[in-house]
Tab-separated table of C-alpha atoms in Angstrom:
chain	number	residue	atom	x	y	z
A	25	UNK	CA	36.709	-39.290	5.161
A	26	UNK	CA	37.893	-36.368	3.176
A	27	UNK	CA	37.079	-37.351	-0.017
A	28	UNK	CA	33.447	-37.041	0.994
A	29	UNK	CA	33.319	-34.528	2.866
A	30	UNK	CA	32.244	-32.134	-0.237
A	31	UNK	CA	30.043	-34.426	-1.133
A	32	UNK	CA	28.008	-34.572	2.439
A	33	UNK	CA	27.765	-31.133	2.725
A	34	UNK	CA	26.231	-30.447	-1.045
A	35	UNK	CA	23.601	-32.966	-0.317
A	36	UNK	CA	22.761	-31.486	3.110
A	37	UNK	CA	22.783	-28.115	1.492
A	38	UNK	CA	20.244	-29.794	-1.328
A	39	UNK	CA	18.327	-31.358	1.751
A	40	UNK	CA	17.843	-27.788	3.102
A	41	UNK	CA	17.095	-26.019	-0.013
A	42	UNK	CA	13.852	-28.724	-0.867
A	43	UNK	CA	12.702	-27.850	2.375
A	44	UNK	CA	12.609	-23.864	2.333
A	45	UNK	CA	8.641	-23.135	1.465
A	46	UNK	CA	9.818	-20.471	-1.369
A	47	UNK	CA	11.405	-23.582	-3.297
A	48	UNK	CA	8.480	-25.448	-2.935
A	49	UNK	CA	6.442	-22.840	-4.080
A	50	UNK	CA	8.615	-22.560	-7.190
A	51	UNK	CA	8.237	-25.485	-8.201
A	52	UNK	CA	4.848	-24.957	-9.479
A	53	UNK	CA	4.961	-24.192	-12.913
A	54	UNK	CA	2.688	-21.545	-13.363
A	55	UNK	CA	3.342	-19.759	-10.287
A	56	UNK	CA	7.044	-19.252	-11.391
A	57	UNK	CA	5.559	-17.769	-14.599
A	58	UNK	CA	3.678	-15.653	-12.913
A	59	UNK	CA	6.768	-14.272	-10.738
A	60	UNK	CA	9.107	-14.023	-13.254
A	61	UNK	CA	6.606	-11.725	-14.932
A	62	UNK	CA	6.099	-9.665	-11.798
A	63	UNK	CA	10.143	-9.552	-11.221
A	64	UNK	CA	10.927	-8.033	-14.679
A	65	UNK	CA	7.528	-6.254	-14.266
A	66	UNK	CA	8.238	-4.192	-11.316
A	67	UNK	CA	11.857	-3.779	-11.250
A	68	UNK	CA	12.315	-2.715	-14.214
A	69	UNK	CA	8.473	-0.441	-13.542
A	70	UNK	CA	10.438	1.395	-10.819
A	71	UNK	CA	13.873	1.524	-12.788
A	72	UNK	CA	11.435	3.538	-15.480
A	73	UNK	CA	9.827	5.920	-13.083
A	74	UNK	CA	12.858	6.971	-11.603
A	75	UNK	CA	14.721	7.592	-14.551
A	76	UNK	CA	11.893	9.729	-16.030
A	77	UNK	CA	11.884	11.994	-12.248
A	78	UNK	CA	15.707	11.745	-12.922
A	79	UNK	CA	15.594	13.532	-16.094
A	80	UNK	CA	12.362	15.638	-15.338
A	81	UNK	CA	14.858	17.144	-12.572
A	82	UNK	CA	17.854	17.294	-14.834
A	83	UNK	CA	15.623	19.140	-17.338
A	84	UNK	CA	13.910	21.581	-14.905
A	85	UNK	CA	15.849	21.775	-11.589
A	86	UNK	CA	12.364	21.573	-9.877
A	87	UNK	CA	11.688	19.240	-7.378
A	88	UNK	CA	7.833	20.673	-7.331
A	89	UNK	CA	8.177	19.386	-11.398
A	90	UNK	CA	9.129	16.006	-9.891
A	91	UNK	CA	6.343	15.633	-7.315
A	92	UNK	CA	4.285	16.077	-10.479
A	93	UNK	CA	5.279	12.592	-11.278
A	94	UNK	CA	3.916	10.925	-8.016
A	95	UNK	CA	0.486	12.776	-8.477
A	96	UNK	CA	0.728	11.480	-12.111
A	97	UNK	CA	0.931	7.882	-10.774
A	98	UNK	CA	-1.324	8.273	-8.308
A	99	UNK	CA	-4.470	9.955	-9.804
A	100	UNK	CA	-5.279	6.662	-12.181
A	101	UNK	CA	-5.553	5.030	-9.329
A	102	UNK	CA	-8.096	6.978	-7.870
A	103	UNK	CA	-10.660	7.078	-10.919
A	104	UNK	CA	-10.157	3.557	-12.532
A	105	UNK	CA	-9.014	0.792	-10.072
A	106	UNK	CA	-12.577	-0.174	-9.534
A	107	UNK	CA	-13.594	-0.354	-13.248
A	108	UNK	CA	-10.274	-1.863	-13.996
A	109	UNK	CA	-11.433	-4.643	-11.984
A	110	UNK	CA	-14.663	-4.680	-13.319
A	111	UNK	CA	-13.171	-5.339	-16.388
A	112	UNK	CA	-10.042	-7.890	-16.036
A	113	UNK	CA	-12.835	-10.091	-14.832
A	114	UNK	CA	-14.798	-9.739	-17.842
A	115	UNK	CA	-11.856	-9.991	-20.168
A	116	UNK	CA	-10.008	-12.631	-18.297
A	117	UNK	CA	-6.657	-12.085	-16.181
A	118	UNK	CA	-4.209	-13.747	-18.491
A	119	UNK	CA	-4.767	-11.914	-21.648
A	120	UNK	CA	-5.117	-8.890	-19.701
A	121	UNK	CA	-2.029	-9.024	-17.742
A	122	UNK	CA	-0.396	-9.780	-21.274
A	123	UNK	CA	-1.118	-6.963	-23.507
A	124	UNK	CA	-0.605	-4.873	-20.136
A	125	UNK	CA	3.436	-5.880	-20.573
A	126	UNK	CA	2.679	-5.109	-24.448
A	127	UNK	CA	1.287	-1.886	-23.940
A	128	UNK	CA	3.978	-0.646	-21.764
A	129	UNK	CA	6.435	-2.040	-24.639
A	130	UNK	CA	4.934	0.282	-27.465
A	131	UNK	CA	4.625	3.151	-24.735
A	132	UNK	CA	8.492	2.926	-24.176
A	133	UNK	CA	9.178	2.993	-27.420
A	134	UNK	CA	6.750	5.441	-28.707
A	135	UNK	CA	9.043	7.807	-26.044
A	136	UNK	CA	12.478	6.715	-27.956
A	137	UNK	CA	11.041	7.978	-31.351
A	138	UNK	CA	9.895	11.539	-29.999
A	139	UNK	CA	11.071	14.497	-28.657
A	140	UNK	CA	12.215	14.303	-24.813
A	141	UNK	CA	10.003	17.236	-23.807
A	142	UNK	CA	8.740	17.725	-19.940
A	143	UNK	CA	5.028	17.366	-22.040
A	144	UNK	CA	6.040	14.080	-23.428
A	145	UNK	CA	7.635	12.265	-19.684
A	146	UNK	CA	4.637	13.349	-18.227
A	147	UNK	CA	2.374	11.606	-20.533
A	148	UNK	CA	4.486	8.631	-20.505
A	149	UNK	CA	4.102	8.113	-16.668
A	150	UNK	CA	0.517	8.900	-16.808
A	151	UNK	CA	-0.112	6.411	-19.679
A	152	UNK	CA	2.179	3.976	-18.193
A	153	UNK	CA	0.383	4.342	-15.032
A	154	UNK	CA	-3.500	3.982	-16.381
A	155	UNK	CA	-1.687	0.725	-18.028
A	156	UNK	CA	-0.749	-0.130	-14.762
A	157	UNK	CA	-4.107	0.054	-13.231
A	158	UNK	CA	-5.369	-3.384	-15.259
A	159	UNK	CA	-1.992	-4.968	-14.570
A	160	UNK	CA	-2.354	-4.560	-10.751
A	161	UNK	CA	-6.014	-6.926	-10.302
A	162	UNK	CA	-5.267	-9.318	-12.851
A	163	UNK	CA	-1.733	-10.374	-11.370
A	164	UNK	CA	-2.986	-10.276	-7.663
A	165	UNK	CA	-6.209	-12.099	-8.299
A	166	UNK	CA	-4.120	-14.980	-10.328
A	167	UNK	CA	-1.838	-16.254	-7.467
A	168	UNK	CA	-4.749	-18.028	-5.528
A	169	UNK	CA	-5.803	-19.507	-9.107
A	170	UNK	CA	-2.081	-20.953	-9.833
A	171	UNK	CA	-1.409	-21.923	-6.331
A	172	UNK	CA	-3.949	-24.438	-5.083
A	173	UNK	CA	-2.790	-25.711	-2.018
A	174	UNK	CA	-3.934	-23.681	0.687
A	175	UNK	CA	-0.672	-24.379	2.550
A	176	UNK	CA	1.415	-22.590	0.328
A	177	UNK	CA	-0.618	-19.045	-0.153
A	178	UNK	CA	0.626	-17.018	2.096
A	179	UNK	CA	4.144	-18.346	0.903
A	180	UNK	CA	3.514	-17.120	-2.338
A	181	UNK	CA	2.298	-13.493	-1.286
A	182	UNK	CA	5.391	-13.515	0.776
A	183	UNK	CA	7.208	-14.080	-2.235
A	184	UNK	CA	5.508	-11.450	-4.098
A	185	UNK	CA	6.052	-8.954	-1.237
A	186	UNK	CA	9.581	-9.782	-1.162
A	187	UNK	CA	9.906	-9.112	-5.045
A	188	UNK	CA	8.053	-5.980	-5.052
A	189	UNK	CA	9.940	-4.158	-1.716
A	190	UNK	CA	13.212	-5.661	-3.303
A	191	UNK	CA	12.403	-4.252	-6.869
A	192	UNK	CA	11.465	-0.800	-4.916
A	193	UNK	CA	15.553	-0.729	-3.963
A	194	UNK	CA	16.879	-2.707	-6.945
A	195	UNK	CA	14.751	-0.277	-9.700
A	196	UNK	CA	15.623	3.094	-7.924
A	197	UNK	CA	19.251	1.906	-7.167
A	198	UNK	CA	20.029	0.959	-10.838
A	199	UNK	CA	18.462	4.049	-12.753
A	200	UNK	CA	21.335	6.491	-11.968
A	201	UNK	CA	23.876	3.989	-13.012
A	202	UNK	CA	22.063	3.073	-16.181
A	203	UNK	CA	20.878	6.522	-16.902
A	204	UNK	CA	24.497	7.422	-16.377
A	205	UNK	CA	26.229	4.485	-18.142
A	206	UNK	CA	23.634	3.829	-21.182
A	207	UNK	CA	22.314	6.965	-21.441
A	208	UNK	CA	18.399	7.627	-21.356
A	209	UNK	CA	17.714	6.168	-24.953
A	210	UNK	CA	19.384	2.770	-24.249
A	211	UNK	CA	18.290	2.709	-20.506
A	212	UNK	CA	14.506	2.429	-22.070
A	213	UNK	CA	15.524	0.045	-25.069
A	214	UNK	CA	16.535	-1.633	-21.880
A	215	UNK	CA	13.360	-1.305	-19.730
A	216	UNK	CA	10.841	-1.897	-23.484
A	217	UNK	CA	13.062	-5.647	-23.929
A	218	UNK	CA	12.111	-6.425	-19.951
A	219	UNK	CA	8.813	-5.531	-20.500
A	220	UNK	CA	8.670	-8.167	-23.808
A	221	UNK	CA	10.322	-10.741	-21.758
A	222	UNK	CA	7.527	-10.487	-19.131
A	223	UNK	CA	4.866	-10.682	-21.517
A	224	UNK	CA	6.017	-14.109	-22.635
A	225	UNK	CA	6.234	-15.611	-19.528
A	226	UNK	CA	2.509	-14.287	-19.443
A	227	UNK	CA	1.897	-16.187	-22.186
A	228	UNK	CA	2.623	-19.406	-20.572
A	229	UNK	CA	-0.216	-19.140	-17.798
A	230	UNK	CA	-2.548	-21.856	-17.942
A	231	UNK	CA	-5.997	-20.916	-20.031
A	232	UNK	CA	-6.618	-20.279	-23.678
A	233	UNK	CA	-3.472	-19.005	-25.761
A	234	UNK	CA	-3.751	-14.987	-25.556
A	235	UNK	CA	-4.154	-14.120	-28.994
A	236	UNK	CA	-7.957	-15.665	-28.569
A	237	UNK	CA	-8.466	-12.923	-26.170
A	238	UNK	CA	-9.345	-10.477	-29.593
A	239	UNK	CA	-11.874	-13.434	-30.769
A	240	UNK	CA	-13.878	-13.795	-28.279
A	241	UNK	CA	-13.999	-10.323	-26.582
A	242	UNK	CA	-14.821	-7.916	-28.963
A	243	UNK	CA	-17.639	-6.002	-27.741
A	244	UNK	CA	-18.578	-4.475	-24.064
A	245	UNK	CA	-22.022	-4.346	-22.925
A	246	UNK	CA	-21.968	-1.445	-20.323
A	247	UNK	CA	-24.787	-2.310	-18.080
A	248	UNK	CA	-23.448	-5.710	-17.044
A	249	UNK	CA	-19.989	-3.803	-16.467
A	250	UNK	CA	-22.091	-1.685	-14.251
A	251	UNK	CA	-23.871	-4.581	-12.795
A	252	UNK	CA	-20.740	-6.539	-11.929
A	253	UNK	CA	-19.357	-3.663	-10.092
A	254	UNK	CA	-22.378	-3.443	-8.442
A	255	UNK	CA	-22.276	-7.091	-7.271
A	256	UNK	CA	-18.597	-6.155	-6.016
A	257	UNK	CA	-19.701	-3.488	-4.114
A	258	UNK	CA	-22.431	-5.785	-2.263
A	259	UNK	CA	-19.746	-8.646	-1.938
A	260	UNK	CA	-17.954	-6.141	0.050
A	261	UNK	CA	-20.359	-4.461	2.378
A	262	UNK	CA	-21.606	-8.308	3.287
A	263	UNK	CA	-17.921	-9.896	3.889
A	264	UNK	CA	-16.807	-7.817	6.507
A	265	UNK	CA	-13.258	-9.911	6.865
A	266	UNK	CA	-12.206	-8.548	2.750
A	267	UNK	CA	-13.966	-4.928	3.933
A	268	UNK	CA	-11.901	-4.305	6.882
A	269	UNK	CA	-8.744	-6.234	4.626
A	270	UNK	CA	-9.182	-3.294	2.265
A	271	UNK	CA	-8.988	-1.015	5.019
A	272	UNK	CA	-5.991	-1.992	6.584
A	273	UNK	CA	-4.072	-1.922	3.077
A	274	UNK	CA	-5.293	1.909	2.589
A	275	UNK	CA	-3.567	2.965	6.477
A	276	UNK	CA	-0.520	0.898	5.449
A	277	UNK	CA	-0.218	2.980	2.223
A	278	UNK	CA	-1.185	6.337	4.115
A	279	UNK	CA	1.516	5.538	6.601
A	280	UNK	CA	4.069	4.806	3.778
A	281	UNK	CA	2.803	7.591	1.551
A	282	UNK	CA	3.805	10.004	4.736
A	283	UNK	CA	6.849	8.653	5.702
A	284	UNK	CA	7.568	9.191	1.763
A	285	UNK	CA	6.562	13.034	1.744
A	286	UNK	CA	8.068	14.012	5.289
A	287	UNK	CA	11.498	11.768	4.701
A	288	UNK	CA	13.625	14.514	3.696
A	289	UNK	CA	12.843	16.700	6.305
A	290	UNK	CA	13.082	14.473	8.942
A	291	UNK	CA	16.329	13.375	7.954
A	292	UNK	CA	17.163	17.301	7.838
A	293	UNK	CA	15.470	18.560	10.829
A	294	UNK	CA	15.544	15.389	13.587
A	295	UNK	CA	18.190	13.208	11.951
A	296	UNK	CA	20.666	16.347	10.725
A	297	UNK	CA	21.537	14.497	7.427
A	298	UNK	CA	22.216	16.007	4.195
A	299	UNK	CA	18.800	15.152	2.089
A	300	UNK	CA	20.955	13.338	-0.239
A	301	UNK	CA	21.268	10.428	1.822
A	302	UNK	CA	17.680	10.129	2.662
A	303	UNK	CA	17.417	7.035	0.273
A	304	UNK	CA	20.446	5.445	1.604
A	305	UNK	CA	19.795	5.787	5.280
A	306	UNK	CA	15.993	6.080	5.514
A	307	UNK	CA	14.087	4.682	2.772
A	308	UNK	CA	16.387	1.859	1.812
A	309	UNK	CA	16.449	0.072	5.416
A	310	UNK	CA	12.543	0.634	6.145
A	311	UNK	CA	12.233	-1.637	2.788
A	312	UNK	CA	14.844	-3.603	3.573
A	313	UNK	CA	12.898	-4.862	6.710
A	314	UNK	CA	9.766	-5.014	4.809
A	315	UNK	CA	11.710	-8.225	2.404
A	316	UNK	CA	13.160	-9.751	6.023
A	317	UNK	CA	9.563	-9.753	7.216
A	318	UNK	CA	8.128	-10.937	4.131
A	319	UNK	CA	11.061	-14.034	4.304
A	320	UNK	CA	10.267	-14.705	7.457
A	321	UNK	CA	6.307	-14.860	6.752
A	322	UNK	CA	6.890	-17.370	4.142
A	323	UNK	CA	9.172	-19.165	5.481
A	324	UNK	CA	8.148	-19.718	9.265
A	325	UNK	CA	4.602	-18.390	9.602
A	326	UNK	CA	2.563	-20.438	7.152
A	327	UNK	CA	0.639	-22.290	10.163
A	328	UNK	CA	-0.097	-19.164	12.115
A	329	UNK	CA	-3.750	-17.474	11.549
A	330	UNK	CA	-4.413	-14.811	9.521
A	331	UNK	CA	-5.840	-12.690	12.011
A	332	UNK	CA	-3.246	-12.903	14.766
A	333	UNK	CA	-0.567	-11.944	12.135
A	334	UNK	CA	-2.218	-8.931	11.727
A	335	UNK	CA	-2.802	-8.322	15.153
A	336	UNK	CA	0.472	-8.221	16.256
A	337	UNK	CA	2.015	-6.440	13.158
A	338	UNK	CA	-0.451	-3.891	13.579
A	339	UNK	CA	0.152	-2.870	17.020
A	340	UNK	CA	3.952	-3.280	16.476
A	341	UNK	CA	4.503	-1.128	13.636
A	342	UNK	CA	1.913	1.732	15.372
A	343	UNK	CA	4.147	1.629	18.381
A	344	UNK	CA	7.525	1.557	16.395
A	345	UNK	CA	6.691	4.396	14.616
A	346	UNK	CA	5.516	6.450	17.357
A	347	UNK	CA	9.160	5.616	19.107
A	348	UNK	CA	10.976	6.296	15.487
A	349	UNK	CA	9.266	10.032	16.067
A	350	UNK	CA	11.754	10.316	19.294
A	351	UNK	CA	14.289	8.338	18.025
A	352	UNK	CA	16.668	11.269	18.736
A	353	UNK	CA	15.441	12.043	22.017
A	354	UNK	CA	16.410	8.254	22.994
A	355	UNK	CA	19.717	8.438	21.914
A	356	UNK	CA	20.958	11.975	24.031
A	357	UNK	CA	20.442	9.608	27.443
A	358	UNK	CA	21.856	6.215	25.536
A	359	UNK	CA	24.784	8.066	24.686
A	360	UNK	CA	24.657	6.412	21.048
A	361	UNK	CA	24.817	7.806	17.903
A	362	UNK	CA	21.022	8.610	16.458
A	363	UNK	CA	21.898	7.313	12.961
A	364	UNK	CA	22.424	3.594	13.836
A	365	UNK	CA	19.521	3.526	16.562
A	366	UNK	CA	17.874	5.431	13.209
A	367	UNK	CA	18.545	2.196	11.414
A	368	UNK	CA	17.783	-0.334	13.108
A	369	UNK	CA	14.057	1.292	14.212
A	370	UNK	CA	13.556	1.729	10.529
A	371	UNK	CA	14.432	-2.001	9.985
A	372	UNK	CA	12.243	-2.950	12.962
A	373	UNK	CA	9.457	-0.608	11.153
A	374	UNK	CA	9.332	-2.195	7.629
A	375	UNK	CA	9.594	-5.852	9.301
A	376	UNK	CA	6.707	-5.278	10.948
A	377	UNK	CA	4.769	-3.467	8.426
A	378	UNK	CA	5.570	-6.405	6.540
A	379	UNK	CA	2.959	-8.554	9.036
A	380	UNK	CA	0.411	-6.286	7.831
A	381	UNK	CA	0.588	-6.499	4.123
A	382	UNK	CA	1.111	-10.112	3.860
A	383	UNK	CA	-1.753	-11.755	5.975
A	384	UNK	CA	-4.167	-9.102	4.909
A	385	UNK	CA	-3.708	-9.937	0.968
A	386	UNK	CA	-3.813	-13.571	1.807
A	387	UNK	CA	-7.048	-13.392	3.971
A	388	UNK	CA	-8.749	-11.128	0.957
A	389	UNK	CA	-7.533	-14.185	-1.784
A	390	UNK	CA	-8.991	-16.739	0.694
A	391	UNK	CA	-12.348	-14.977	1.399
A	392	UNK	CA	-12.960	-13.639	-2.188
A	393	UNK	CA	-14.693	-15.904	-4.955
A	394	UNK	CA	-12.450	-16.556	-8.270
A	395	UNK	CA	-15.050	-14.732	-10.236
A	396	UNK	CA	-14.942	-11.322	-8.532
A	397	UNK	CA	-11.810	-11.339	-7.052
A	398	UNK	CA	-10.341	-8.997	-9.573
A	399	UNK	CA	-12.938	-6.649	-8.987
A	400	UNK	CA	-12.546	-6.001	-5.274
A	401	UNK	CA	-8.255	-5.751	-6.043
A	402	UNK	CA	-9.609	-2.985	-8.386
A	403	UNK	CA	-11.663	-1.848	-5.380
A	404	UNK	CA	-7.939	-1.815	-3.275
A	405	UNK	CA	-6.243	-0.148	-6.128
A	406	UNK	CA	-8.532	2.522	-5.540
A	407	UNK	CA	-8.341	2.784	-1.703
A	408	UNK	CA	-5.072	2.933	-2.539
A	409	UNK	CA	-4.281	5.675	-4.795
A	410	UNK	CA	-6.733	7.434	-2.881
A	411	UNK	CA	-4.896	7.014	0.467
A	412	UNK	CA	-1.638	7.944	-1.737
A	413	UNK	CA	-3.482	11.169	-2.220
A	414	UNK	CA	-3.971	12.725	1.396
A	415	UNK	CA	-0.112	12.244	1.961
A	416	UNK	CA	0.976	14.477	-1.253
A	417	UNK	CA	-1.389	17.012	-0.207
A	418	UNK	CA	-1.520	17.552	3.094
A	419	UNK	CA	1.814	16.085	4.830
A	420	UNK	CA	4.258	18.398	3.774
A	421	UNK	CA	1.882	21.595	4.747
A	422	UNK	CA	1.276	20.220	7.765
A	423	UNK	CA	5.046	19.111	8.513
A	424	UNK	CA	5.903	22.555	7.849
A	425	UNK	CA	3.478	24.297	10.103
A	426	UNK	CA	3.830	21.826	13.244
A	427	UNK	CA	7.023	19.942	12.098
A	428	UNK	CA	7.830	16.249	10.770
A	429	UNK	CA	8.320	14.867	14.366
A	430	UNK	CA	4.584	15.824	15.562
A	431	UNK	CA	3.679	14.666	11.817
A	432	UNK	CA	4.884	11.053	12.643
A	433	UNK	CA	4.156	10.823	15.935
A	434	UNK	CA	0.755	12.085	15.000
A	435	UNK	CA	0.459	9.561	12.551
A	436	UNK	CA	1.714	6.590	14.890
A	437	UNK	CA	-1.165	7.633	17.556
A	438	UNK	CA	-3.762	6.952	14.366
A	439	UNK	CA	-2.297	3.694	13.313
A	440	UNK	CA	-2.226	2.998	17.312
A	441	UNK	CA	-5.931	3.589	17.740
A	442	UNK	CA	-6.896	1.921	14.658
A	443	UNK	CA	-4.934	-1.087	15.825
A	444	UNK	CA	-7.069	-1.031	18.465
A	445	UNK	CA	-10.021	-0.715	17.086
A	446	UNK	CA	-9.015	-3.612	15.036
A	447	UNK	CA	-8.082	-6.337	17.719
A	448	UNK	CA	-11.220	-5.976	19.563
A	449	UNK	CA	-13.505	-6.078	16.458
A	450	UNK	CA	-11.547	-9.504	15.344
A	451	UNK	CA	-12.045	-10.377	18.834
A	452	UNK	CA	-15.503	-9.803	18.870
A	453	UNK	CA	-15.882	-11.566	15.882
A	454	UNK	CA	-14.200	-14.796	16.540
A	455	UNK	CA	-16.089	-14.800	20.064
A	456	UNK	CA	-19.440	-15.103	18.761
């Protein structure tokens, strides 16, 4: 019986892996294309922008300098999502999402060749970012083209949520290490070759061949850009489901946009930390619970509704936060230490945040036609660097006037009563 012993337990082990819904998903050809693009894409997105806040710090000792850099990001957002995806659909998602990887490639090395002034990494994250703005519609409104079977969706935005909260950690983790190893010339030779590499498995998504994209698109005619956006717009206000979708994607990204801002206080003034560590012991196991809930959406969860996913994540991750405001207050009667009760809250907090992001991307796919469904993801990045906005501004003023526990817990009671809100309007909905 020995000698097959080995033998049995690679073939159950093969059994198991054919039957884990991210293999299956993988299998589809153009799908893994199209996430092999977004892997080297976004880690290696994230491994840029903190190397350039690395060395804007190195070169000015400002952190103020450095929160430049998030406003940067953020601002393109605001003022061209919506057009952006007024205009992947009219130029087509493949060609678009290419040159976006190209772009970025001559951007990178434009900054090798020139002086490393404060000027020049400033204009490099805001160009990067207004490249980033077309990037963002065309790859999310692509997944429902390459995966057809309905089954497997909300598999494959797990999968995408699990590669983008991964490449959050993996990006930020390796751009010390690389800055420090390779220096900051080689770590963005590095960063320009991962950016080619991503544009050629672009290349291999079905449709015409991408250099066509300069044949047959040459010239824009304004007022039907104007008029598509306008049929977006009405799309929304009539499909309540994508509206409120939209929504809830703006509160999740004002809830992480504050927990971003008021982090380092919080570890200093609740958690008594040195702000060093905020990344380590803060940051790095909120998103490590938003990948174990994104697993465990696309592995277990495919046959549960939409809705109720959101329901429940919803309500959870209002109420977790609101306890994560106290969470040193719990442990003086526990008798535990605050950090690990810390920990595992913040685990608990991205897991369930997790059940909020996946469903509600899935149920905007599903409920938005092929034809404008780049257009209302512009419409999100929007909401979204909007909602990214009211965080930078007005968290930290307010954290330091009432302090970063009443901050949270504030912001918990919100999410609570939107949560609220939410569940009985679904309810409503489905009753009549």
């Amino acid at each position: 019986m020995g000698p097959y012993l080995g033998p049995n337990i690679l073939l159950k082990m093969a059994r198991a892996l054919k039957n884990i819904t991210f293999f299956q998903v993988l299998k589809i050809d153009a799908f893994r294309n199209l996430w092999l693009s977004q892997l080297l894409s976004q880690v290696f997105l994230n491994l840029l922008f903190f190397s350039l806040m690395i060395r804007i710090y190195e070169i000015t000792r400002s952190n103020s300098a450095v929160s430049v850099v998030v406003l940067l990001v953020t601002i393109p957002n605001i003022f061209l999502g919506a057009l952006a995806g007024v205009l992947v659909d009219h130029w087509g998602r493949k060609p678009v999402m290419f040159f976006s990887h190209f772009l970025r490639v001559l951007a990178v090395l434009a900054f090798l060749v020139s002086a490393e002034t404060i000027g020049w990494l400033y204009s490099l994250v805001f160009l990067i970012s207004i490249i980033t703005q077309f990037f963002f519609p065309a790859e999310a409104g692509t997944i429902h083209e390459v995966v057809k079977d309905q089954k497997l969706l909300l598999t494959a935005n797990s999968l995408f949520s699990v590669t983008f909260f991964a490449s959050v950690i993996v990006g930020n983790v390796l751009a010390g290490p690389f800055l420090q190893l390779f220096g900051p010339q080689w770590t963005f030779m590095v960063v320009a070759m991962a950016f080619l590499v991503a544009s050629v498995f672009t290349s291999r998504l079905p449709g015409k061949p991408v250099w066509e994209f300069t044949q047959t698109h040459r010239e824009l005619d304004f007022a039907k850009l104007f008029s598509d956006f306008l049929v977006g717009l009405d799309y929304l206000y009539h499909n309540p489901v994508v509206r409120r979708g939209i929504y809830l994607l703006g509160a999740s990204q004002i809830t992480i946009g504050i927990l971003g801002v008021i982090a380092p206080g919080f570890a200093d003034q609740v958690l008594h930390l040195p702000v060093t560590d905020v990344s380590l012991l803060v940051m790095a196991p909120a998103a490590a619970g938003m990948v174990l809930g994104a697993v465990s959406i696309g592995q277990f969860m495919g046959g549960f509704k939409r809705e109720n996913l959101i329901q429940g994540g919803f309500l959870a991750a209002a109420l977790v936060l609101i306890i994560y405001s106290l969470v040193d207050k719990l442990a003086g009667p526990t008798g535990l230490p605050v950090i690990p009760i810390s920990l595992v809250i913040l685990l608990t907090l991205g897991f369930t945040n997790a059940f909020l992001d996946i469903p509600v991307n899935t149920l905007i796919q599903e409920n938005t036609p092929p034809e404008i469904r780049s257009r209302v993801y512009g419409v999100v990045s929007s909401v979204i660097g909007l909602a990214g906005v009211v965080p930078i501004v007005l968290s930290g003023a307010l954290a330091d006037v009432i302090g970063v526990r009443f901050v949270m817990m504030f912001t918990g009671i919100i999410l609570l009563i939107l949560a609220i809100k939410y569940n009985r309007e679904t309810y409503a909905s489905s009753s009549s």
